[in-house]
Amino acid sequence: MLKILDRYIIKTFFGPFFFIFSVLFFIFIVNIIWVQLGQFMGKGLSYWQILKLLFYLGVSVVSLVLPLTILLASIMSFGEFGERYELAAMKAAGISLTRVMLPLFGVTTILAILLYFFSNNIIPDFQKKAKNMLFNIAQTKPALNFTPGQFLDQLPGYMVKFDKIYGENGENIEGVFVHKKASNYENQQTIVAEKGKFAPAANKNFLKLVLYNGYIYEDNIKGGDARQKQPDQAIKFDTLVSHFDISEIINQAIEKEQITDDYRFNTYTELNTTIAKIKKDNQTFFTTVSSDAMNQANPVIGYMDQNKSKAKPKQQVKLDTVKSNKKLEMIFNAHSRLDNLKNTVDGKTTEIKQNVKYFSKVIIYQQRILSYSVTCIIFFLIGASLGSIIRKGGMGVPVIIAIVIFIIFYVMNLGIENVAWGGTMDPYLAAWLPNMILLPFGIWMTFKALTDSQLFDAEKYKSFFKPIRKLFVKSEEHKRYQ
């Protein structure tokens, strides 16, 4: 009997689970597209390359999508149980709410463990692929996209302008200007033609351009007799066939791995080595900074200690004697050294802040591999308890409550993360603090659900404020008899 009930509970849970996960994953992907859209435009990427990049980027959002999915699916599942009075029937049959929650708690625990292994072993690899692909796309030259009337340098080694582009596929051109970008040791060459057309080349790495009725202008850079023997030339042509090498554009290694040292490419264990190395480097850096500051400060401090005097000056120093006064010159030098020391300290302070921020980022990223798995369990406790209390299924109230809880969690994550980056909070604490705040709330909600609390019963709150309302209601009622 209980095994049948367990299967029914799990089946009810996974019904909305897969739907919600798909919707949330799509929403996060759309957000990524919106943020990264500018990097895709004009790069000549195929649909397959764009889809592959979005998939690489989307895999990393699973660590946020899964906890939210568990929260929403658990609220909806237990809300449906309560709305259809199935929870009441189970309790009447002697099955406690704890026993009803047990199979889904086991499922959530398994999902949390799977999320840990997924975040630890799979996400780093996809992060590497995505980051390298984005880097290579950013380095890629724009695809061939000629605009009439504008000088463009999209053809490698050439500057071109077409006054008019027309035809079904934009293959016909008029008013052609092609200038070769020659080096200091090459002849300058410019081609001008009345019209032309793009034609398919035998080799896809070349662009074939057929020009009609034009001139080839070539400037001879050689001096002396060579220039007299071969002066600047202007060659008229009726038809000219030119091939331009565009392999640099169309044969881009989009997925070539050029970035390999990012901390997000490491597993939990590998990050321990990275953190130990950063600690050692920071310790060396701080020691060097302290030593440099002391070396600059000691001469100034030593001079000031040697020239302490409690006696007041007998007379004012005249401005025209400043240059000849050695003591004043030494004071000016000391002041200059202090200014240099201040500038050095300011520069090192900025560098220290950057090191602290990077160190905090690495630790928070490592700890979230584990903390997000724990978040799944906490969200289940909150969601199952809320669902059994509000007793509402569907996409209405449960969705609103889940979104509010997730926004609170997400804002806490960002706020605490920024505090840790500034060095005012331990990064280990920052990674776990949102869970530490939500866990007592989840336990309290579970206790309220087990004790059949009417937490969201409006009548309960109305009765609580009823004595206060009576004071005002009576005065309103008596007005009719005055």
Short mmCIF file of C-alpha atoms in Angstrom, two decimals:
data_model
loop_
_atom_site.label_atom_id
_atom_site.label_comp_id
_atom_site.label_asym_id
_atom_site.label_seq_id
_atom_site.Cartn_x
_atom_site.Cartn_y
_atom_site.Cartn_z
CA MET A 1 0.00 0.00 0.00
CA LEU A 2 2.70 2.44 1.03
CA LYS A 3 4.82 1.57 -2.03
CA ILE A 4 1.88 2.42 -4.30
CA LEU A 5 1.43 5.67 -2.40
CA ASP A 6 5.14 6.48 -2.74
CA ARG A 7 5.01 5.93 -6.49
CA TYR A 8 1.92 8.13 -6.73
CA ILE A 9 3.59 10.94 -4.76
CA ILE A 10 6.77 10.77 -6.84
CA LYS A 11 4.75 10.67 -10.08
CA THR A 12 2.76 13.73 -8.99
CA PHE A 13 6.01 15.54 -8.17
CA PHE A 14 7.81 14.79 -11.45
CA GLY A 15 4.81 15.86 -13.54
CA PRO A 16 5.28 19.60 -12.87
CA PHE A 17 9.03 19.13 -12.24
CA PHE A 18 9.99 18.45 -15.87
CA PHE A 19 7.64 21.14 -17.17
CA ILE A 20 8.94 23.78 -14.76
CA PHE A 21 12.58 22.84 -15.38
CA SER A 22 12.09 23.20 -19.15
CA VAL A 23 10.38 26.60 -18.79
CA LEU A 24 12.97 27.98 -16.37
CA PHE A 25 15.86 26.67 -18.46
CA PHE A 26 14.37 28.38 -21.51
CA ILE A 27 13.94 31.66 -19.58
CA PHE A 28 17.57 31.63 -18.43
CA ILE A 29 18.72 30.83 -21.98
CA VAL A 30 16.70 33.76 -23.35
CA ASN A 31 18.39 36.00 -20.78
CA ILE A 32 21.79 34.75 -21.96
CA ILE A 33 20.82 35.42 -25.58
CA TRP A 34 19.79 38.96 -24.67
CA VAL A 35 23.09 39.63 -22.88
CA GLN A 36 25.34 38.00 -25.50
CA LEU A 37 23.41 39.03 -28.62
CA GLY A 38 25.84 41.78 -29.58
CA GLN A 39 28.70 39.28 -29.83
CA PHE A 40 26.81 37.13 -32.36
CA MET A 41 25.90 39.90 -34.79
CA GLY A 42 27.93 40.24 -37.97
CA LYS A 43 30.26 37.36 -37.14
CA GLY A 44 29.08 34.96 -39.83
CA LEU A 45 28.15 32.24 -37.30
CA SER A 46 26.00 29.36 -38.44
CA TYR A 47 22.81 28.44 -36.59
CA TRP A 48 24.51 25.29 -35.36
CA GLN A 49 27.40 27.27 -33.85
CA ILE A 50 25.00 29.67 -32.12
CA LEU A 51 22.92 26.80 -30.72
CA LYS A 52 26.05 25.03 -29.53
CA LEU A 53 27.29 28.17 -27.75
CA LEU A 54 23.91 28.72 -26.09
CA PHE A 55 23.94 25.11 -24.92
CA TYR A 56 27.44 25.53 -23.45
CA LEU A 57 26.33 28.69 -21.64
CA GLY A 58 23.02 27.16 -20.58
CA VAL A 59 24.58 24.17 -18.84
CA SER A 60 26.06 26.47 -16.19
CA VAL A 61 22.60 27.78 -15.16
CA VAL A 62 21.43 24.31 -14.11
CA SER A 63 22.89 24.94 -10.64
CA LEU A 64 20.35 27.78 -10.18
CA VAL A 65 17.47 26.30 -12.19
CA LEU A 66 17.32 23.01 -10.26
CA PRO A 67 16.82 24.49 -6.73
CA LEU A 68 14.11 26.82 -8.04
CA THR A 69 12.45 23.93 -9.88
CA ILE A 70 12.41 21.80 -6.71
CA LEU A 71 10.93 24.69 -4.73
CA LEU A 72 8.15 25.35 -7.24
CA ALA A 73 7.39 21.68 -7.98
CA SER A 74 7.15 20.80 -4.27
CA ILE A 75 4.80 23.74 -3.57
CA MET A 76 2.58 22.75 -6.51
CA SER A 77 2.59 19.02 -5.65
CA PHE A 78 1.68 19.41 -1.99
CA GLY A 79 -0.68 22.24 -2.86
CA GLU A 80 -2.56 19.87 -5.17
CA PHE A 81 -2.62 17.19 -2.47
CA GLY A 82 -4.19 19.69 -0.10
CA GLU A 83 -6.57 21.17 -2.67
CA ARG A 84 -7.92 17.71 -3.59
CA TYR A 85 -8.13 16.74 0.12
CA GLU A 86 -5.68 13.91 -0.47
CA LEU A 87 -3.53 15.05 2.45
CA ALA A 88 -6.58 14.92 4.70
CA ALA A 89 -7.37 11.40 3.46
CA MET A 90 -3.80 10.26 4.11
CA LYS A 91 -3.87 11.68 7.63
CA ALA A 92 -7.25 10.02 8.24
CA ALA A 93 -5.66 6.72 7.18
CA GLY A 94 -2.97 7.21 9.82
CA ILE A 95 -0.22 8.39 7.44
CA SER A 96 1.59 11.41 8.84
CA LEU A 97 2.81 14.34 6.77
CA THR A 98 6.38 13.30 7.57
CA ARG A 99 5.73 9.93 5.92
CA VAL A 100 4.18 11.66 2.89
CA MET A 101 7.23 13.93 2.55
CA LEU A 102 9.73 11.07 2.99
CA PRO A 103 9.78 9.70 -0.62
CA LEU A 104 10.16 13.17 -2.11
CA PHE A 105 12.81 14.03 0.46
CA GLY A 106 14.73 11.00 -0.78
CA VAL A 107 14.24 12.06 -4.41
CA THR A 108 15.41 15.61 -3.58
CA THR A 109 18.49 14.25 -1.81
CA ILE A 110 19.37 12.20 -4.89
CA LEU A 111 18.86 15.27 -7.12
CA ALA A 112 21.08 17.32 -4.77
CA ILE A 113 23.87 14.72 -4.99
CA LEU A 114 23.52 14.58 -8.78
CA LEU A 115 23.71 18.39 -8.89
CA TYR A 116 26.97 18.28 -6.94
CA PHE A 117 28.57 15.82 -9.37
CA PHE A 118 27.13 17.75 -12.31
CA SER A 119 28.52 21.07 -11.00
CA ASN A 120 31.84 19.48 -10.10
CA ASN A 121 32.56 17.39 -13.19
CA ILE A 122 30.45 18.60 -16.11
CA ILE A 123 29.86 22.34 -15.69
CA PRO A 124 33.63 23.23 -15.55
CA ASP A 125 34.20 21.51 -18.90
CA PHE A 126 31.28 23.36 -20.51
CA GLN A 127 32.42 26.62 -18.91
CA LYS A 128 35.77 26.14 -20.64
CA LYS A 129 34.11 25.47 -23.99
CA ALA A 130 31.79 28.48 -23.66
CA LYS A 131 34.48 30.91 -22.54
CA ASN A 132 36.87 29.87 -25.30
CA MET A 133 34.11 30.02 -27.89
CA LEU A 134 33.11 33.53 -26.77
CA PHE A 135 36.74 34.63 -26.84
CA ASN A 136 37.27 33.26 -30.34
CA ILE A 137 34.04 34.86 -31.57
CA ALA A 138 35.14 38.21 -30.15
CA GLN A 139 38.44 37.87 -32.06
CA THR A 140 36.66 36.89 -35.28
CA LYS A 141 36.46 39.55 -37.98
CA PRO A 142 32.94 40.50 -39.09
CA ALA A 143 31.45 38.42 -41.88
CA LEU A 144 31.33 39.79 -45.43
CA ASN A 145 28.48 42.26 -45.31
CA PHE A 146 29.08 45.09 -47.79
CA THR A 147 27.15 48.35 -47.43
CA PRO A 148 26.64 50.56 -50.52
CA GLY A 149 28.50 53.88 -50.51
CA GLN A 150 30.82 53.06 -47.59
CA PHE A 151 34.54 52.28 -47.45
CA LEU A 152 34.95 48.85 -45.85
CA ASP A 153 38.02 46.80 -44.90
CA GLN A 154 36.31 43.42 -44.56
CA LEU A 155 38.41 41.87 -47.36
CA PRO A 156 41.79 41.03 -45.76
CA GLY A 157 44.44 43.36 -47.20
CA TYR A 158 42.01 45.55 -49.17
CA MET A 159 39.82 48.63 -48.79
CA VAL A 160 36.69 48.50 -50.98
CA LYS A 161 33.66 50.64 -51.80
CA PHE A 162 30.65 49.84 -53.99
CA ASP A 163 28.29 52.66 -54.94
CA LYS A 164 25.42 50.29 -55.66
CA ILE A 165 24.66 46.67 -54.81
CA TYR A 166 21.64 44.92 -56.33
CA GLY A 167 20.39 41.59 -57.64
CA GLU A 168 18.51 38.69 -56.07
CA ASN A 169 21.50 37.73 -53.90
CA GLY A 170 23.31 41.09 -54.05
CA GLU A 171 25.72 39.74 -56.67
CA ASN A 172 25.70 42.80 -59.00
CA ILE A 173 27.70 45.93 -58.15
CA GLU A 174 28.31 49.36 -59.69
CA GLY A 175 30.86 52.09 -58.98
CA VAL A 176 33.64 49.76 -57.83
CA PHE A 177 36.70 51.00 -55.93
CA VAL A 178 39.29 48.48 -54.65
CA HIS A 179 42.51 49.65 -52.96
CA LYS A 180 45.25 47.25 -51.93
CA LYS A 181 46.81 47.90 -48.50
CA ALA A 182 50.44 47.69 -49.56
CA SER A 183 53.44 47.83 -47.24
CA ASN A 184 56.28 50.33 -47.54
CA TYR A 185 58.11 48.00 -49.91
CA GLU A 186 55.21 47.23 -52.26
CA ASN A 187 53.66 49.18 -55.10
CA GLN A 188 50.39 50.89 -54.34
CA GLN A 189 47.53 49.52 -56.46
CA THR A 190 43.99 50.78 -56.95
CA ILE A 191 41.27 49.31 -59.18
CA VAL A 192 38.33 51.41 -60.39
CA ALA A 193 35.53 49.91 -62.49
CA GLU A 194 32.10 50.93 -63.72
CA LYS A 195 30.41 47.69 -62.69
CA GLY A 196 31.02 44.08 -61.78
CA LYS A 197 29.60 41.01 -60.09
CA PHE A 198 30.42 38.40 -57.49
CA ALA A 199 30.84 34.94 -59.03
CA PRO A 200 31.24 31.51 -57.41
CA ALA A 201 34.91 30.53 -57.09
CA ALA A 202 36.26 27.01 -57.52
CA ASN A 203 37.91 27.27 -54.10
CA LYS A 204 35.60 28.32 -51.26
CA ASN A 205 38.50 30.09 -49.54
CA PHE A 206 38.50 32.75 -52.26
CA LEU A 207 36.03 35.44 -53.31
CA LYS A 208 35.79 35.81 -57.11
CA LEU A 209 35.08 39.32 -58.40
CA VAL A 210 34.53 40.00 -62.14
CA LEU A 211 34.91 43.68 -63.06
CA TYR A 212 34.01 45.47 -66.31
CA ASN A 213 35.25 48.71 -67.94
CA GLY A 214 37.82 50.06 -65.55
CA TYR A 215 41.42 50.99 -64.79
CA ILE A 216 44.24 49.61 -62.68
CA TYR A 217 46.35 52.39 -61.15
CA GLU A 218 49.77 51.39 -59.80
CA ASP A 219 52.28 53.69 -58.10
CA ASN A 220 55.92 52.71 -58.39
CA ILE A 221 57.69 53.28 -55.06
CA LYS A 222 61.20 52.69 -56.46
CA GLY A 223 63.37 55.72 -56.86
CA GLY A 224 66.09 56.82 -59.30
CA ASP A 225 66.51 55.08 -62.64
CA ALA A 226 64.08 52.31 -61.75
CA ARG A 227 61.27 54.83 -61.35
CA GLN A 228 62.14 56.49 -64.66
CA LYS A 229 62.14 53.16 -66.46
CA GLN A 230 58.82 52.14 -64.88
CA PRO A 231 56.75 55.22 -63.88
CA ASP A 232 53.25 55.16 -62.39
CA GLN A 233 50.95 53.10 -64.59
CA ALA A 234 47.27 53.21 -65.55
CA ILE A 235 46.05 50.09 -67.31
CA LYS A 236 42.62 50.04 -68.94
CA PHE A 237 40.64 46.79 -69.01
CA ASP A 238 37.35 45.59 -70.40
CA THR A 239 37.09 42.56 -68.11
CA LEU A 240 39.15 41.77 -65.03
CA VAL A 241 38.81 38.67 -62.88
CA SER A 242 40.20 39.01 -59.33
CA HIS A 243 40.37 36.47 -56.53
CA PHE A 244 40.52 37.61 -52.89
CA ASP A 245 41.71 35.28 -50.13
CA ILE A 246 38.96 35.20 -47.46
CA SER A 247 40.10 32.06 -45.62
CA GLU A 248 40.93 34.27 -42.63
CA ILE A 249 37.21 35.02 -42.32
CA ILE A 250 35.48 31.74 -43.14
CA ASN A 251 37.92 29.31 -41.52
CA GLN A 252 37.85 30.57 -37.95
CA ALA A 253 38.61 28.00 -35.24
CA ILE A 254 35.60 28.99 -33.14
CA GLU A 255 36.09 26.24 -30.55
CA LYS A 256 39.88 26.37 -30.30
CA GLU A 257 40.94 26.32 -26.64
CA GLN A 258 43.09 29.38 -25.99
CA ILE A 259 42.06 30.01 -22.36
CA THR A 260 42.91 27.22 -19.92
CA ASP A 261 43.77 28.89 -16.61
CA ASP A 262 40.36 30.14 -15.43
CA TYR A 263 39.37 28.97 -11.94
CA ARG A 264 35.88 28.09 -13.20
CA PHE A 265 37.40 25.27 -15.23
CA ASN A 266 38.44 23.38 -12.08
CA THR A 267 36.68 20.80 -9.93
CA TYR A 268 36.14 21.17 -6.19
CA THR A 269 39.36 19.30 -5.38
CA GLU A 270 41.41 21.13 -8.00
CA LEU A 271 40.21 24.45 -6.59
CA ASN A 272 41.87 23.56 -3.27
CA THR A 273 45.22 23.64 -5.07
CA THR A 274 44.29 26.92 -6.77
CA ILE A 275 43.28 28.49 -3.44
CA ALA A 276 46.52 27.36 -1.77
CA LYS A 277 48.53 28.91 -4.63
CA ILE A 278 46.58 32.20 -4.41
CA LYS A 279 47.17 32.32 -0.65
CA LYS A 280 50.90 31.84 -1.17
CA ASP A 281 51.05 34.47 -3.92
CA ASN A 282 49.06 36.95 -1.82
CA GLN A 283 51.33 36.38 1.17
CA THR A 284 54.38 37.07 -0.99
CA PHE A 285 52.71 40.15 -2.47
CA PHE A 286 51.74 41.57 0.95
CA THR A 287 55.26 40.98 2.28
CA THR A 288 56.77 42.76 -0.73
CA VAL A 289 54.37 45.69 -0.40
CA SER A 290 55.15 46.09 3.31
CA SER A 291 58.88 45.91 2.65
CA ASP A 292 58.70 48.49 -0.16
CA ALA A 293 56.63 50.87 1.95
CA MET A 294 59.03 50.61 4.87
CA ASN A 295 62.05 51.16 2.62
CA GLN A 296 60.48 54.38 1.33
CA ALA A 297 59.28 55.54 4.75
CA ASN A 298 62.43 54.86 6.80
CA PRO A 299 64.63 57.60 5.29
CA VAL A 300 61.92 60.20 5.82
CA ILE A 301 61.18 59.05 9.37
CA GLY A 302 64.92 58.93 10.15
CA TYR A 303 65.44 62.46 8.93
CA MET A 304 62.45 63.77 10.89
CA ASP A 305 63.71 62.09 14.08
CA GLN A 306 67.16 63.61 13.66
CA ASN A 307 65.83 67.14 13.19
CA LYS A 308 63.28 67.30 16.00
CA SER A 309 63.49 70.61 17.78
CA LYS A 310 61.22 72.08 20.40
CA ALA A 311 62.71 75.57 20.04
CA LYS A 312 60.71 78.13 18.12
CA PRO A 313 62.34 79.77 15.10
CA LYS A 314 63.77 83.17 15.96
CA GLN A 315 63.00 84.74 12.60
CA GLN A 316 61.04 84.04 9.46
CA VAL A 317 62.88 82.54 6.51
CA LYS A 318 62.85 84.82 3.49
CA LEU A 319 61.78 83.40 0.16
CA ASP A 320 64.96 84.52 -1.60
CA THR A 321 67.05 82.38 0.77
CA VAL A 322 65.07 79.18 0.26
CA LYS A 323 67.33 77.85 -2.50
CA SER A 324 70.45 78.29 -0.42
CA ASN A 325 69.00 76.83 2.73
CA LYS A 326 70.08 73.16 2.89
CA LYS A 327 67.65 72.29 5.67
CA LEU A 328 64.70 73.56 3.67
CA GLU A 329 65.90 71.64 0.64
CA MET A 330 66.02 68.47 2.74
CA ILE A 331 62.49 69.20 4.00
CA PHE A 332 61.25 69.62 0.45
CA ASN A 333 62.92 66.34 -0.50
CA ALA A 334 61.29 64.62 2.46
CA HIS A 335 57.91 66.03 1.47
CA SER A 336 58.43 64.81 -2.09
CA ARG A 337 59.28 61.35 -0.78
CA LEU A 338 56.13 61.35 1.32
CA ASP A 339 54.06 62.21 -1.77
CA ASN A 340 55.71 59.38 -3.68
CA LEU A 341 55.06 57.05 -0.77
CA LYS A 342 51.38 58.08 -0.70
CA ASN A 343 51.00 57.45 -4.44
CA THR A 344 52.70 54.07 -4.07
CA VAL A 345 50.42 53.10 -1.19
CA ASP A 346 47.32 54.17 -3.14
CA GLY A 347 48.37 52.07 -6.12
CA LYS A 348 49.16 49.06 -3.95
CA THR A 349 45.83 49.46 -2.13
CA THR A 350 43.96 49.08 -5.43
CA GLU A 351 46.04 46.02 -6.25
CA ILE A 352 45.37 44.53 -2.80
CA LYS A 353 41.62 45.01 -3.27
CA GLN A 354 41.78 43.21 -6.62
CA ASN A 355 43.69 40.31 -5.07
CA VAL A 356 41.19 40.04 -2.21
CA LYS A 357 38.26 40.14 -4.64
CA TYR A 358 39.76 37.42 -6.83
CA PHE A 359 40.54 35.25 -3.80
CA SER A 360 36.95 35.64 -2.55
CA LYS A 361 35.55 34.81 -6.00
CA VAL A 362 37.48 31.54 -6.17
CA ILE A 363 36.40 30.41 -2.69
CA ILE A 364 32.74 31.37 -3.22
CA TYR A 365 32.68 29.56 -6.57
CA GLN A 366 34.17 26.44 -4.95
CA GLN A 367 31.80 26.43 -1.99
CA ARG A 368 28.73 26.98 -4.16
CA ILE A 369 29.43 23.70 -5.92
CA LEU A 370 28.37 22.15 -2.61
CA SER A 371 26.10 24.84 -1.14
CA TYR A 372 23.65 24.85 -4.08
CA SER A 373 23.11 21.13 -3.52
CA VAL A 374 22.17 21.86 0.09
CA THR A 375 19.89 24.65 -1.19
CA CYS A 376 17.88 22.00 -3.07
CA ILE A 377 17.05 20.21 0.21
CA ILE A 378 16.22 23.47 2.02
CA PHE A 379 13.96 24.59 -0.82
CA PHE A 380 12.15 21.26 -0.71
CA LEU A 381 11.44 21.65 3.02
CA ILE A 382 10.12 25.17 2.41
CA GLY A 383 8.13 24.20 -0.69
CA ALA A 384 6.54 21.04 0.71
CA SER A 385 5.58 22.82 3.94
CA LEU A 386 4.14 25.85 2.14
CA GLY A 387 2.22 23.63 -0.28
CA SER A 388 0.60 21.63 2.51
CA ILE A 389 -0.32 24.84 4.36
CA ILE A 390 -1.71 26.98 1.52
CA ARG A 391 -3.41 23.97 -0.15
CA LYS A 392 -3.41 25.57 -3.57
CA GLY A 393 -2.15 23.85 -6.71
CA GLY A 394 -1.67 25.08 -10.26
CA MET A 395 0.37 28.02 -11.52
CA GLY A 396 -1.17 30.81 -9.46
CA VAL A 397 -0.30 31.38 -5.81
CA PRO A 398 2.50 28.74 -5.72
CA VAL A 399 4.39 30.45 -8.53
CA ILE A 400 4.19 33.85 -6.85
CA ILE A 401 5.39 32.48 -3.51
CA ALA A 402 8.23 30.50 -5.13
CA ILE A 403 9.42 33.49 -7.15
CA VAL A 404 9.41 35.73 -4.06
CA ILE A 405 11.44 33.19 -2.06
CA PHE A 406 13.91 32.69 -4.91
CA ILE A 407 14.34 36.45 -5.42
CA ILE A 408 15.08 36.84 -1.70
CA PHE A 409 17.63 34.02 -1.95
CA TYR A 410 19.19 35.46 -5.11
CA VAL A 411 19.42 39.01 -3.73
CA MET A 412 21.01 37.66 -0.54
CA ASN A 413 23.53 35.78 -2.67
CA LEU A 414 24.49 38.87 -4.66
CA GLY A 415 24.56 41.23 -1.68
CA ILE A 416 26.65 38.95 0.52
CA GLU A 417 28.92 38.16 -2.42
CA ASN A 418 29.67 41.87 -2.95
CA VAL A 419 30.42 42.29 0.75
CA ALA A 420 32.86 39.36 0.61
CA TRP A 421 34.54 40.80 -2.49
CA GLY A 422 35.25 43.96 -0.52
CA GLY A 423 37.12 41.91 2.09
CA THR A 424 34.75 42.68 4.99
CA MET A 425 33.33 39.14 5.22
CA ASP A 426 34.90 35.72 5.17
CA PRO A 427 34.21 34.20 1.71
CA TYR A 428 33.45 30.77 3.20
CA LEU A 429 30.76 32.36 5.37
CA ALA A 430 29.47 34.38 2.41
CA ALA A 431 28.96 31.22 0.33
CA TRP A 432 26.94 29.49 3.05
CA LEU A 433 25.16 32.40 4.75
CA PRO A 434 22.02 32.36 2.51
CA ASN A 435 21.55 28.66 3.33
CA MET A 436 22.16 29.35 7.01
CA ILE A 437 19.43 32.02 6.93
CA LEU A 438 16.91 29.92 5.00
CA LEU A 439 17.46 26.65 6.91
CA PRO A 440 15.82 27.84 10.17
CA PHE A 441 12.94 29.21 8.09
CA GLY A 442 12.57 25.82 6.36
CA ILE A 443 12.61 23.98 9.69
CA TRP A 444 10.06 26.41 11.15
CA MET A 445 7.80 26.00 8.10
CA THR A 446 8.06 22.21 8.37
CA PHE A 447 7.09 22.39 12.06
CA LYS A 448 4.10 24.59 11.17
CA ALA A 449 3.02 22.12 8.50
CA LEU A 450 3.34 19.12 10.84
CA THR A 451 1.21 20.87 13.46
CA ASP A 452 -1.50 21.83 10.91
CA SER A 453 -0.85 25.53 11.39
CA GLN A 454 -3.26 27.93 9.72
CA LEU A 455 -0.42 30.20 8.72
CA PHE A 456 -2.16 31.60 5.63
CA ASP A 457 -5.70 31.57 6.96
CA ALA A 458 -7.06 35.11 6.58
CA GLU A 459 -9.80 34.52 9.17
CA LYS A 460 -7.19 33.81 11.82
CA TYR A 461 -5.57 37.21 11.32
CA LYS A 462 -8.96 38.92 11.16
CA SER A 463 -9.88 37.44 14.55
CA PHE A 464 -6.53 38.60 15.94
CA PHE A 465 -7.25 42.21 14.95
CA LYS A 466 -10.96 41.99 15.76
CA PRO A 467 -10.73 43.70 19.20
CA ILE A 468 -8.98 46.65 17.57
CA ARG A 469 -11.50 46.82 14.74
CA LYS A 470 -14.41 46.83 17.20
CA LEU A 471 -13.24 50.13 18.65
CA PHE A 472 -13.73 51.82 15.29
CA VAL A 473 -16.75 49.81 14.08
CA LYS A 474 -18.81 50.74 17.18
CA SER A 475 -18.24 54.44 16.70
CA GLU A 476 -19.38 54.16 13.06
CA GLU A 477 -22.53 52.21 13.99
CA HIS A 478 -23.59 54.71 16.68
CA LYS A 479 -23.47 57.58 14.23
CA ARG A 480 -26.77 56.42 12.74
CA TYR A 481 -28.61 57.02 16.01
CA GLN A 482 -27.22 60.45 16.68
#
